[in-house]
Short mmCIF file of C-alpha atoms in Angstrom, two decimals:
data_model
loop_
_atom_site.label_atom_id
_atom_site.label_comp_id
_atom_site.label_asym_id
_atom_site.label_seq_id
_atom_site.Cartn_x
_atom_site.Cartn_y
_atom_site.Cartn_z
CA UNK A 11 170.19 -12.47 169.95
CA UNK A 12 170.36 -11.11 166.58
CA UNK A 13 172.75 -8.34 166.35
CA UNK A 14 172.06 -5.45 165.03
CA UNK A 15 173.71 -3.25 162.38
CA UNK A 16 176.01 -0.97 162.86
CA UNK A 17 175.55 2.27 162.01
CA UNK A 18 178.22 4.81 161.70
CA UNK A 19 176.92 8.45 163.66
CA UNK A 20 178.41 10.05 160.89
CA UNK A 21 176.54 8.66 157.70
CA UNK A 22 173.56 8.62 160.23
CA UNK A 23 173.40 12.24 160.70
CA UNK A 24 174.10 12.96 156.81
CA UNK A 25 171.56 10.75 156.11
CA UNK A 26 169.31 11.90 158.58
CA UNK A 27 170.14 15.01 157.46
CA UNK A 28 169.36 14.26 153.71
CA UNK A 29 166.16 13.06 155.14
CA UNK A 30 164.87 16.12 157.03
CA UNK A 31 165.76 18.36 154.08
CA UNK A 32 164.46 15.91 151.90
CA UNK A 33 161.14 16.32 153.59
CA UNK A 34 161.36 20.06 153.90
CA UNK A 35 161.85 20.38 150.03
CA UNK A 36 158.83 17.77 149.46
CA UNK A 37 156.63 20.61 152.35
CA UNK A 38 158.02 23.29 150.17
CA UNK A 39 157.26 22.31 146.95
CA UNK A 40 153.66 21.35 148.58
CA UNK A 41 153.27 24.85 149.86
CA UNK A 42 154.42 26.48 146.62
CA UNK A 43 151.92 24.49 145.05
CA UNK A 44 149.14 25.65 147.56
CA UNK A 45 150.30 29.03 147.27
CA UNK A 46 149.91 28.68 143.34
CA UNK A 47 146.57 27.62 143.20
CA UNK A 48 145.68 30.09 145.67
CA UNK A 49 147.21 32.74 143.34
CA UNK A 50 145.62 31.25 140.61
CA UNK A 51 142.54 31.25 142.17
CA UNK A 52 142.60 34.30 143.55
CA UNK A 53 143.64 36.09 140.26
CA UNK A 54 140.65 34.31 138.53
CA UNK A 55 138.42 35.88 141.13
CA UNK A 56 139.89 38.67 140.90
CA UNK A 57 139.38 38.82 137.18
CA UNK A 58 136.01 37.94 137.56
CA UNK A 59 135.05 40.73 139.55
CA UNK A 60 136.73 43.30 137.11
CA UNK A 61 134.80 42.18 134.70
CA UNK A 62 131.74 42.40 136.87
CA UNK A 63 132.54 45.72 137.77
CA UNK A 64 133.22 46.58 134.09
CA UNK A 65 130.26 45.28 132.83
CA UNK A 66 128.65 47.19 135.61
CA UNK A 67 129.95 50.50 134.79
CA UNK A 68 128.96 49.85 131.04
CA UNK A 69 125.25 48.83 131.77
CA UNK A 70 124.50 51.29 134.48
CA UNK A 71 126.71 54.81 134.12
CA UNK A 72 127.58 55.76 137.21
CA UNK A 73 125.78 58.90 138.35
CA UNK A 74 128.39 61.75 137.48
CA UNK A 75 128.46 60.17 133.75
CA UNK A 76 124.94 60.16 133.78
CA UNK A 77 124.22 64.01 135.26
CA UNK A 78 127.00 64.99 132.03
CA UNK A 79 124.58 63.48 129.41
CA UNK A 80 121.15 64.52 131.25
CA UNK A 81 122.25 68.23 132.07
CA UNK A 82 123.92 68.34 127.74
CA UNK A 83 121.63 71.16 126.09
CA UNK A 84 120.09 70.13 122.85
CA UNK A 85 121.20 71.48 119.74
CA UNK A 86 119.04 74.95 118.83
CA UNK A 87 117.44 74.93 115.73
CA UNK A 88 116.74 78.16 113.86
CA UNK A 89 113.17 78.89 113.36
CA UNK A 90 114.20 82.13 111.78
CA UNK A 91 112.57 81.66 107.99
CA UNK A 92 114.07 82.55 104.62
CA UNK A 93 111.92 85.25 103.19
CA UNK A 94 113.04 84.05 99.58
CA UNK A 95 112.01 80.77 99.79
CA UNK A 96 108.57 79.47 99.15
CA UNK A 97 108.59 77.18 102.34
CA UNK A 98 108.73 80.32 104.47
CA UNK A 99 105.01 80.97 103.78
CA UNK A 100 101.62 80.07 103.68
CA UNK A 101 99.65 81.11 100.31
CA UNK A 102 96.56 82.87 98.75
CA UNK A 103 95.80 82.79 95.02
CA UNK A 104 94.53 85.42 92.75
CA UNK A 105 93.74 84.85 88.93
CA UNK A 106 94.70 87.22 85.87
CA UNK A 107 93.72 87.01 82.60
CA UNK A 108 95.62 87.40 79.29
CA UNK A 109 94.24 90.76 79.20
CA UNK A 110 96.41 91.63 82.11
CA UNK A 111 99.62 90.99 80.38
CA UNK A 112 99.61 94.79 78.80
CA UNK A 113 99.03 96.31 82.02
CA UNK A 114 101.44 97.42 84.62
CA UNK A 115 103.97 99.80 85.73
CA UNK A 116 106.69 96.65 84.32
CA UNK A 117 105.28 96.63 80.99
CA UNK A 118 107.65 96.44 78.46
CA UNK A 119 107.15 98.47 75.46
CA UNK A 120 109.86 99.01 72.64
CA UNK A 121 110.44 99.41 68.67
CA UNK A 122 109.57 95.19 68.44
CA UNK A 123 107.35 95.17 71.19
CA UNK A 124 104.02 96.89 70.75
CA UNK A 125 101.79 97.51 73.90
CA UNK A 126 99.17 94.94 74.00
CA UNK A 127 96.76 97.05 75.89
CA UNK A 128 95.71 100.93 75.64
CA UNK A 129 95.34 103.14 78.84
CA UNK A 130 91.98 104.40 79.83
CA UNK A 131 92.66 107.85 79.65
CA UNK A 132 89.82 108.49 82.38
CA UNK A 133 92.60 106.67 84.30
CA UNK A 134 95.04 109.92 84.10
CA UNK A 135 95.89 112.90 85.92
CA UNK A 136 97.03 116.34 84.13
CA UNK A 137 100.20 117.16 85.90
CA UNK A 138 99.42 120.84 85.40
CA UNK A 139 96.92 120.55 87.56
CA UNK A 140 98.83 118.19 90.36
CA UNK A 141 102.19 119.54 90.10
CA UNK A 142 103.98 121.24 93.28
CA UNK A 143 105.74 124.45 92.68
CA UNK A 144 109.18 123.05 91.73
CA UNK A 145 109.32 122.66 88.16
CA UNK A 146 107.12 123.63 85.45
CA UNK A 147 105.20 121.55 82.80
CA UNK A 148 104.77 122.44 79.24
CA UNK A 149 100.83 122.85 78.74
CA UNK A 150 97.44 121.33 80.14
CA UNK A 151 98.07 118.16 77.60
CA UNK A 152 100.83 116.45 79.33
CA UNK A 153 99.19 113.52 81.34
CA UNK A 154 100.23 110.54 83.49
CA UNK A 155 98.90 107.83 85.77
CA UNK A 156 98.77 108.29 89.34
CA UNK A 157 101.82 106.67 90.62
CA UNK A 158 103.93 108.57 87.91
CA UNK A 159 102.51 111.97 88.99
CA UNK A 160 103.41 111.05 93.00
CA UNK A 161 106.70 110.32 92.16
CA UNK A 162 107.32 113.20 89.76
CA UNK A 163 106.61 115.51 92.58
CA UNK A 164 108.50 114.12 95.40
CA UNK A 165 111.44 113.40 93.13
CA UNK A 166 111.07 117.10 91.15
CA UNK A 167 110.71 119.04 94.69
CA UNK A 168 113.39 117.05 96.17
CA UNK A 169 115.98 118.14 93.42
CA UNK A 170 115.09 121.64 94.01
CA UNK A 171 115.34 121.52 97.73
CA UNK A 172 119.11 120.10 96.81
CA UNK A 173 119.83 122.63 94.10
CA UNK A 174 117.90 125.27 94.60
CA UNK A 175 117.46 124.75 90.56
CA UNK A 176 113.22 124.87 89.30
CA UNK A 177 114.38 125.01 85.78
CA UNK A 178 112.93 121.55 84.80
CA UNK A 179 109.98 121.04 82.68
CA UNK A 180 107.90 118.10 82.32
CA UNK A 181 107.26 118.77 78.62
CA UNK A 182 105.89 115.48 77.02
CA UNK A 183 103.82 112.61 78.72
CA UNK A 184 100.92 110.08 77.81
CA UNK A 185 100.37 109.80 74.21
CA UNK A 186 97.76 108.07 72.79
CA UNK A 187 98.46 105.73 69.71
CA UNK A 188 96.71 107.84 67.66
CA UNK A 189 98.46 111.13 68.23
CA UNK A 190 101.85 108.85 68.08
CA UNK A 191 100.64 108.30 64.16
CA UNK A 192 100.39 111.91 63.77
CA UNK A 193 103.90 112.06 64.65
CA UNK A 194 105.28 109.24 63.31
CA UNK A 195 103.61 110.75 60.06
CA UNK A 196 105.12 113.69 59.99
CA UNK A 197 108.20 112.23 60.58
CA UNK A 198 108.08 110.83 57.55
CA UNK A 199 106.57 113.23 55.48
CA UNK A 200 109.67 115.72 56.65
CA UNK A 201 112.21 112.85 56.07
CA UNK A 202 111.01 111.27 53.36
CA UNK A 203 112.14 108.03 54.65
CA UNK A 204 110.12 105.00 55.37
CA UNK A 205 110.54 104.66 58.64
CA UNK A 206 111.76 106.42 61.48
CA UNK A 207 114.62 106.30 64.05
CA UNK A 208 113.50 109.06 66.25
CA UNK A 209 109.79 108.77 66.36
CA UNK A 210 108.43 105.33 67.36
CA UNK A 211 105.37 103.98 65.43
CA UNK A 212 102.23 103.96 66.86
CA UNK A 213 101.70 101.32 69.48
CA UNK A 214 105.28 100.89 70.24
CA UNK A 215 106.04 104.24 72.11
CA UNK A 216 106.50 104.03 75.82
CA UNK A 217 104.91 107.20 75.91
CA UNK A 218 101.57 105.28 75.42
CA UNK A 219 102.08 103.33 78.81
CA UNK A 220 101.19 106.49 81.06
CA UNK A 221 104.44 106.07 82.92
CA UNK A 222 106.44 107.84 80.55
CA UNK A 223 107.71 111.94 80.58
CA UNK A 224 109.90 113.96 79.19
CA UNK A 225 112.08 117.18 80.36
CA UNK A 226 113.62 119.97 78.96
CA UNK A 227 114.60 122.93 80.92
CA UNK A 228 113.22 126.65 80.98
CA UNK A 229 114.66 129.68 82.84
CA UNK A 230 111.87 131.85 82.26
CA UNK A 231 112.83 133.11 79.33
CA UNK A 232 114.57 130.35 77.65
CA UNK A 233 114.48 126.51 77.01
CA UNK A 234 117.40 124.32 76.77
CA UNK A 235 117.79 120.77 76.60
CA UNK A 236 117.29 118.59 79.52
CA UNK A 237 121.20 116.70 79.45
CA UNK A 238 121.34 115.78 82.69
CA UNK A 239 124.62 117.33 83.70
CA UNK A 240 125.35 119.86 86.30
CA UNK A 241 122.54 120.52 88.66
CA UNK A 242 120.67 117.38 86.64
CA UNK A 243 122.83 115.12 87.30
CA UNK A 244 121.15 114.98 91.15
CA UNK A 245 118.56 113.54 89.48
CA UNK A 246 120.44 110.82 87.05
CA UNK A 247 121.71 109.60 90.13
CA UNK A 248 119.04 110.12 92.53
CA UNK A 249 115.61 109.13 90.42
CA UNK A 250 115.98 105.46 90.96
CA UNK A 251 114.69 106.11 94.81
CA UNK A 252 111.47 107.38 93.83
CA UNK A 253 111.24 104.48 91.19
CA UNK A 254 111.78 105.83 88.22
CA UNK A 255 114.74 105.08 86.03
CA UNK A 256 116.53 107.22 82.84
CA UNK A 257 114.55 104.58 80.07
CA UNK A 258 117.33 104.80 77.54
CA UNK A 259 120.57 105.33 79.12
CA UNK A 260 123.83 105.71 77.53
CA UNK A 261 125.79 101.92 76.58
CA UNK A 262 122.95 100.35 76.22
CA UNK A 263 121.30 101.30 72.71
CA UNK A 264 122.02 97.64 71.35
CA UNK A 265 119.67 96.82 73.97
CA UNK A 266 117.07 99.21 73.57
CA UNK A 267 117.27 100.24 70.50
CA UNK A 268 117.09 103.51 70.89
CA UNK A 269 119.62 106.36 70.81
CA UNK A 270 120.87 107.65 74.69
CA UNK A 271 117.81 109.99 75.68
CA UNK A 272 119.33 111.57 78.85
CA UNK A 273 115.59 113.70 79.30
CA UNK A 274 113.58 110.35 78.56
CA UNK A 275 112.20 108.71 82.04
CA UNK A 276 109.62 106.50 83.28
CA UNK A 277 108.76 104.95 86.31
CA UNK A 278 108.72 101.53 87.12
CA UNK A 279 108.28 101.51 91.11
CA UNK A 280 110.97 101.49 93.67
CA UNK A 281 112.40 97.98 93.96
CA UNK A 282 112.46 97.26 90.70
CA UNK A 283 114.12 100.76 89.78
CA UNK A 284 116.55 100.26 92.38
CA UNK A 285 117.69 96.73 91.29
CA UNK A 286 118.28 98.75 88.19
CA UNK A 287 120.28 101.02 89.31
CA UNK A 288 122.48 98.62 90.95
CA UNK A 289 122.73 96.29 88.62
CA UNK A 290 123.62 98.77 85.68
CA UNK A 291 120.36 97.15 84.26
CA UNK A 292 117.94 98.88 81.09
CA UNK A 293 114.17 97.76 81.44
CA UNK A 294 114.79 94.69 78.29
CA UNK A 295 117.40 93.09 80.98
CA UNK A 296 115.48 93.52 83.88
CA UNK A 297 112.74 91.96 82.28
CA UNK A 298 114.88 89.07 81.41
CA UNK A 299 116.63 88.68 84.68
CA UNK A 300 113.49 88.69 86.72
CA UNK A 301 112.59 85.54 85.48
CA UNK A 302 115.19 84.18 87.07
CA UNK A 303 113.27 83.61 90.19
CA UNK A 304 109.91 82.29 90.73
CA UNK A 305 107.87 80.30 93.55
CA UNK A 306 109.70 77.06 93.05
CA UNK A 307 113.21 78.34 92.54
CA UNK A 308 113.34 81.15 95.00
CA UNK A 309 112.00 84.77 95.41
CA UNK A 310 114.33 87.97 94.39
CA UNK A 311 114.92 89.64 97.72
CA UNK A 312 115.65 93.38 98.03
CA UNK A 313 116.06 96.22 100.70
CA UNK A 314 115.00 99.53 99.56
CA UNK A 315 117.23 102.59 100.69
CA UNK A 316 114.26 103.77 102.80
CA UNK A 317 114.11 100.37 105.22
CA UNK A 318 111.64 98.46 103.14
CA UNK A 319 112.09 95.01 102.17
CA UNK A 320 110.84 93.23 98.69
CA UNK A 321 110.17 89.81 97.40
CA UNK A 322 110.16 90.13 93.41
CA UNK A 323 108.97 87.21 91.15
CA UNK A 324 107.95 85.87 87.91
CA UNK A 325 104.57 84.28 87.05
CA UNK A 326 104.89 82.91 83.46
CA UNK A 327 101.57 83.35 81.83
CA UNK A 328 99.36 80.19 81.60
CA UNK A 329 98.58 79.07 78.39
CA UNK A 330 94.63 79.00 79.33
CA UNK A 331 92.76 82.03 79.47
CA UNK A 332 93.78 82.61 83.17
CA UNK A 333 96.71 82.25 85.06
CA UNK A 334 96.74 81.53 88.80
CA UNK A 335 99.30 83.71 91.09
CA UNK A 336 100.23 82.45 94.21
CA UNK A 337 100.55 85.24 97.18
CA UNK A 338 102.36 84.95 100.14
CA UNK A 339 100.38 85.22 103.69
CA UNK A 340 101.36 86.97 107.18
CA UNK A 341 102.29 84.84 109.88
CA UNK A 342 98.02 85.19 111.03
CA UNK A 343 97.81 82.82 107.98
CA UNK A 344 94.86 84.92 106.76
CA UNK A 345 95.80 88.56 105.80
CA UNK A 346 97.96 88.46 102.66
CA UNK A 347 101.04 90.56 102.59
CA UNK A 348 100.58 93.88 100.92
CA UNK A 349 101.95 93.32 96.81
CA UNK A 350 101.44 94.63 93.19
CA UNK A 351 101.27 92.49 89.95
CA UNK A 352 102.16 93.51 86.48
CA UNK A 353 102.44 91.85 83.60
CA UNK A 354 105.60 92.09 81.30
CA UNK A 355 103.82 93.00 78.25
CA UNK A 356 105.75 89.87 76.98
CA UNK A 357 105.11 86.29 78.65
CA UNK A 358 104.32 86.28 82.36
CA UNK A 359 103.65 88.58 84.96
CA UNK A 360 105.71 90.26 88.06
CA UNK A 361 104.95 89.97 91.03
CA UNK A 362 105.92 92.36 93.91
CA UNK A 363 105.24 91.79 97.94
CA UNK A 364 106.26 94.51 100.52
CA UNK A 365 107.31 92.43 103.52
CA UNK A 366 108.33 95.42 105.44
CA UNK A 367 107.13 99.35 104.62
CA UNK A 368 109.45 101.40 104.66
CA UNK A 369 109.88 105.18 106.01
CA UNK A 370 109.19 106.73 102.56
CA UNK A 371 111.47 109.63 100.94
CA UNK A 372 109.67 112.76 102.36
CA UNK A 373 107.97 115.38 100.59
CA UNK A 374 106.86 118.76 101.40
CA UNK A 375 105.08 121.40 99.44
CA UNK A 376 102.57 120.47 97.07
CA UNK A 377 101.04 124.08 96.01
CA UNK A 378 101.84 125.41 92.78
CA UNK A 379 101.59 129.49 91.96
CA UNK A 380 99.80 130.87 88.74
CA UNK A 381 102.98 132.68 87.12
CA UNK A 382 104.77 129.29 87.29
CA UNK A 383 101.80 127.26 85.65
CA UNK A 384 101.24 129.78 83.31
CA UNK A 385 104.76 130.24 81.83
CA UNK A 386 105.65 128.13 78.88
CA UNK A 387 103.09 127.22 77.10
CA UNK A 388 103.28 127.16 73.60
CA UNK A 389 107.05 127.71 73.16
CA UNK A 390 107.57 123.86 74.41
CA UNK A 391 106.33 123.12 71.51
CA UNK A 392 109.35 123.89 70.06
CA UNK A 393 111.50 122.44 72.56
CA UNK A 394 109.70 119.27 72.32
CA UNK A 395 110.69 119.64 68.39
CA UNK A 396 114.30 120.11 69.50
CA UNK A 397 114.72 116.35 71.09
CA UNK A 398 114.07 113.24 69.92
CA UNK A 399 110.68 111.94 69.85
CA UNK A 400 110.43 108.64 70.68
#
């Protein structure tokens, strides 16, 4: 019998017990190595579905994101329209000829520019005979277009329902360009000179435009000249809202060329005289600054005191015997808006469309009594002699 080995209990059990926990460690190091992959794998799935879900949110918004972007108002755009720019409107055309260039209430007349055109004289009213009861008027000759003679009454009975004052006289008017030699010729003769500073020479007198007048004043006894001071100053500062402006005011005789003539007006219609007025302007720069704005750059936009609104613009003159004009239409696309052209008496012509009316400047009485008509005549003769002449 072979005998066996002997074993001591003691280094049995240690190494029985270096065995068991031997084993043990090799289980846990297997488990920790099961329980890694499961982590791995589980992160990795994990991963993958946040990315799913990502992507998910991306391609299809969830429904509160996409109620925020359905219920988002659009941006408003303004359909309201610039009235001074040509894209605003729809256009008609009317034609003038060269002709037209001396004809208009914008005609510009001075000692280098001679009026191209003479007024039909079957074309003017006597004021005598048209005048309201507020001022008086020199004699039967005194004469002026239509538009000049409205405006000379609302503006004249106006002043005296501010004042109380009738002492003005309209004492010079249309002249034609062969009376304006007479003048100019006697001018001369009493002068001796060859030319005259007072007096225009024939042709280049505003007085031959029809728009033109003159004051003094006359108490009823007396006649004075028209300085327009005191009571008259109401009307320095007032005429530009019946459209008629003080022609050769005082600062600007190096533009005019003629010497301040405080009684010298003329009327030029209401937008234009009220751009005047604003902008310290004589008739020479009005004329120049007006054609500033045309079709293509942009219209001249004003709002008259009385709630009516303007489009001004310049139409230079074509080089062929007509000249198209381009009119702006209402919004039927068919009626054009109401307007008024005039030519400059220069280059081009001026073009004026009422885009609004506006409530007017009233005006009352129109009668006229026989001692006021009657008064006067004659004796402004003289008073006309007293001024200057232009």
């Amino acid at each position: 019998m072979k005998k066996g080995k002997r074993i001591d209990y003691v280094t049995f059990k240690k190494k029985a017990s270096r065995i068991k926990f031997g084993n043990l460690a090799l289980l846990l190091a297997i488990l920790l190595i099961i329980i890694a992959i499961i982590c791995v794998s589980c992160s990795s799935s994990k991963k993958k579905s946040d990315d799913t879900e990502n992507s998910d949110t991306t391609e299809n918004p969830d429904s509160s994101v996409t109620d925020i972007i359905e219920d988002e108002a659009e941006p408003e755009v303004s359909t309201t329209k610039d009235p001074t720019q040509q894209s605003s409107y729809l256009f008609t055309s009317v034609t003038v000829t060269q002709d037209d260039l001396g004809s208009g209430n914008l005609v510009l007349v001075n000692n280098n520019i001679a009026l191209l055109n003479e007024v039909n004289e079957d074309d003017l009213v006597v004021v005598r005979e048209y005048k309201n009861g507020a001022y008086w008027v020199s004699d039967y000759s005194v004469m002026v277009l239509p538009d000049t003679m409205e405006a000379l009454n609302e503006m004249l009975l106006d002043f005296y329902n501010a004042t109380g004052n009738s002492n003005v006289m309209v004492r010079s008017g249309y002249r034609s360009f062969d009376y304006q030699q007479e003048l100019y010729d006697d001018e001369l003769s009493s002068t001796g000179e060859d030319s005259s500073t007072l007096v225009a020479k024939p042709g280049y007198s505003e007085h031959h435009t029809g728009y033109a007048f003159d004051f003094t004043t006359y108490n009823g006894s007396s006649y004075s000249d028209f300085d327009g001071e005191g009571d008259y100053e109401w009307i320095m500062e007032n005429c530009y809202k019946y459209g008629i402006i003080n022609r050769y005011p005082e600062g600007k005789e190096s533009i005019t060329l003629i010497d301040n003539e405080p009684w010298h007006f003329r009327y030029v219609g209401i937008p234009h005289a009220q751009v005047m007025y604003e902008y310290d302007m004589c008739l020479e720069e009005y004329i120049s600054f007006i054609k500033n704005y045309t079709i293509d750059t942009g219209f001249f936009l004003i709002n008259a005191d009385d709630g009516a609104q303007y489009i001004i613009y310049y139409v230079p003159m074509s080089s062929s015997d007509t000249t198209t004009i381009y009119v702006p239409l209402m919004d039927d696309g068919v009626t054009a808006y109401p307007y008024e052209i005039s030519g400059n008496n220069v280059d081009g012509f001026i073009v004026t469309v009422t885009l609004q009316e506006g409530t007017g400047i009233a005006s009352s009485s129109s009668s006229t009594t026989e001692d006021e008509t009657a008064d006067g005549t004659g004796e402004a003769e003289t008073a006309e002699n007293s001024e200057s002449a232009e």
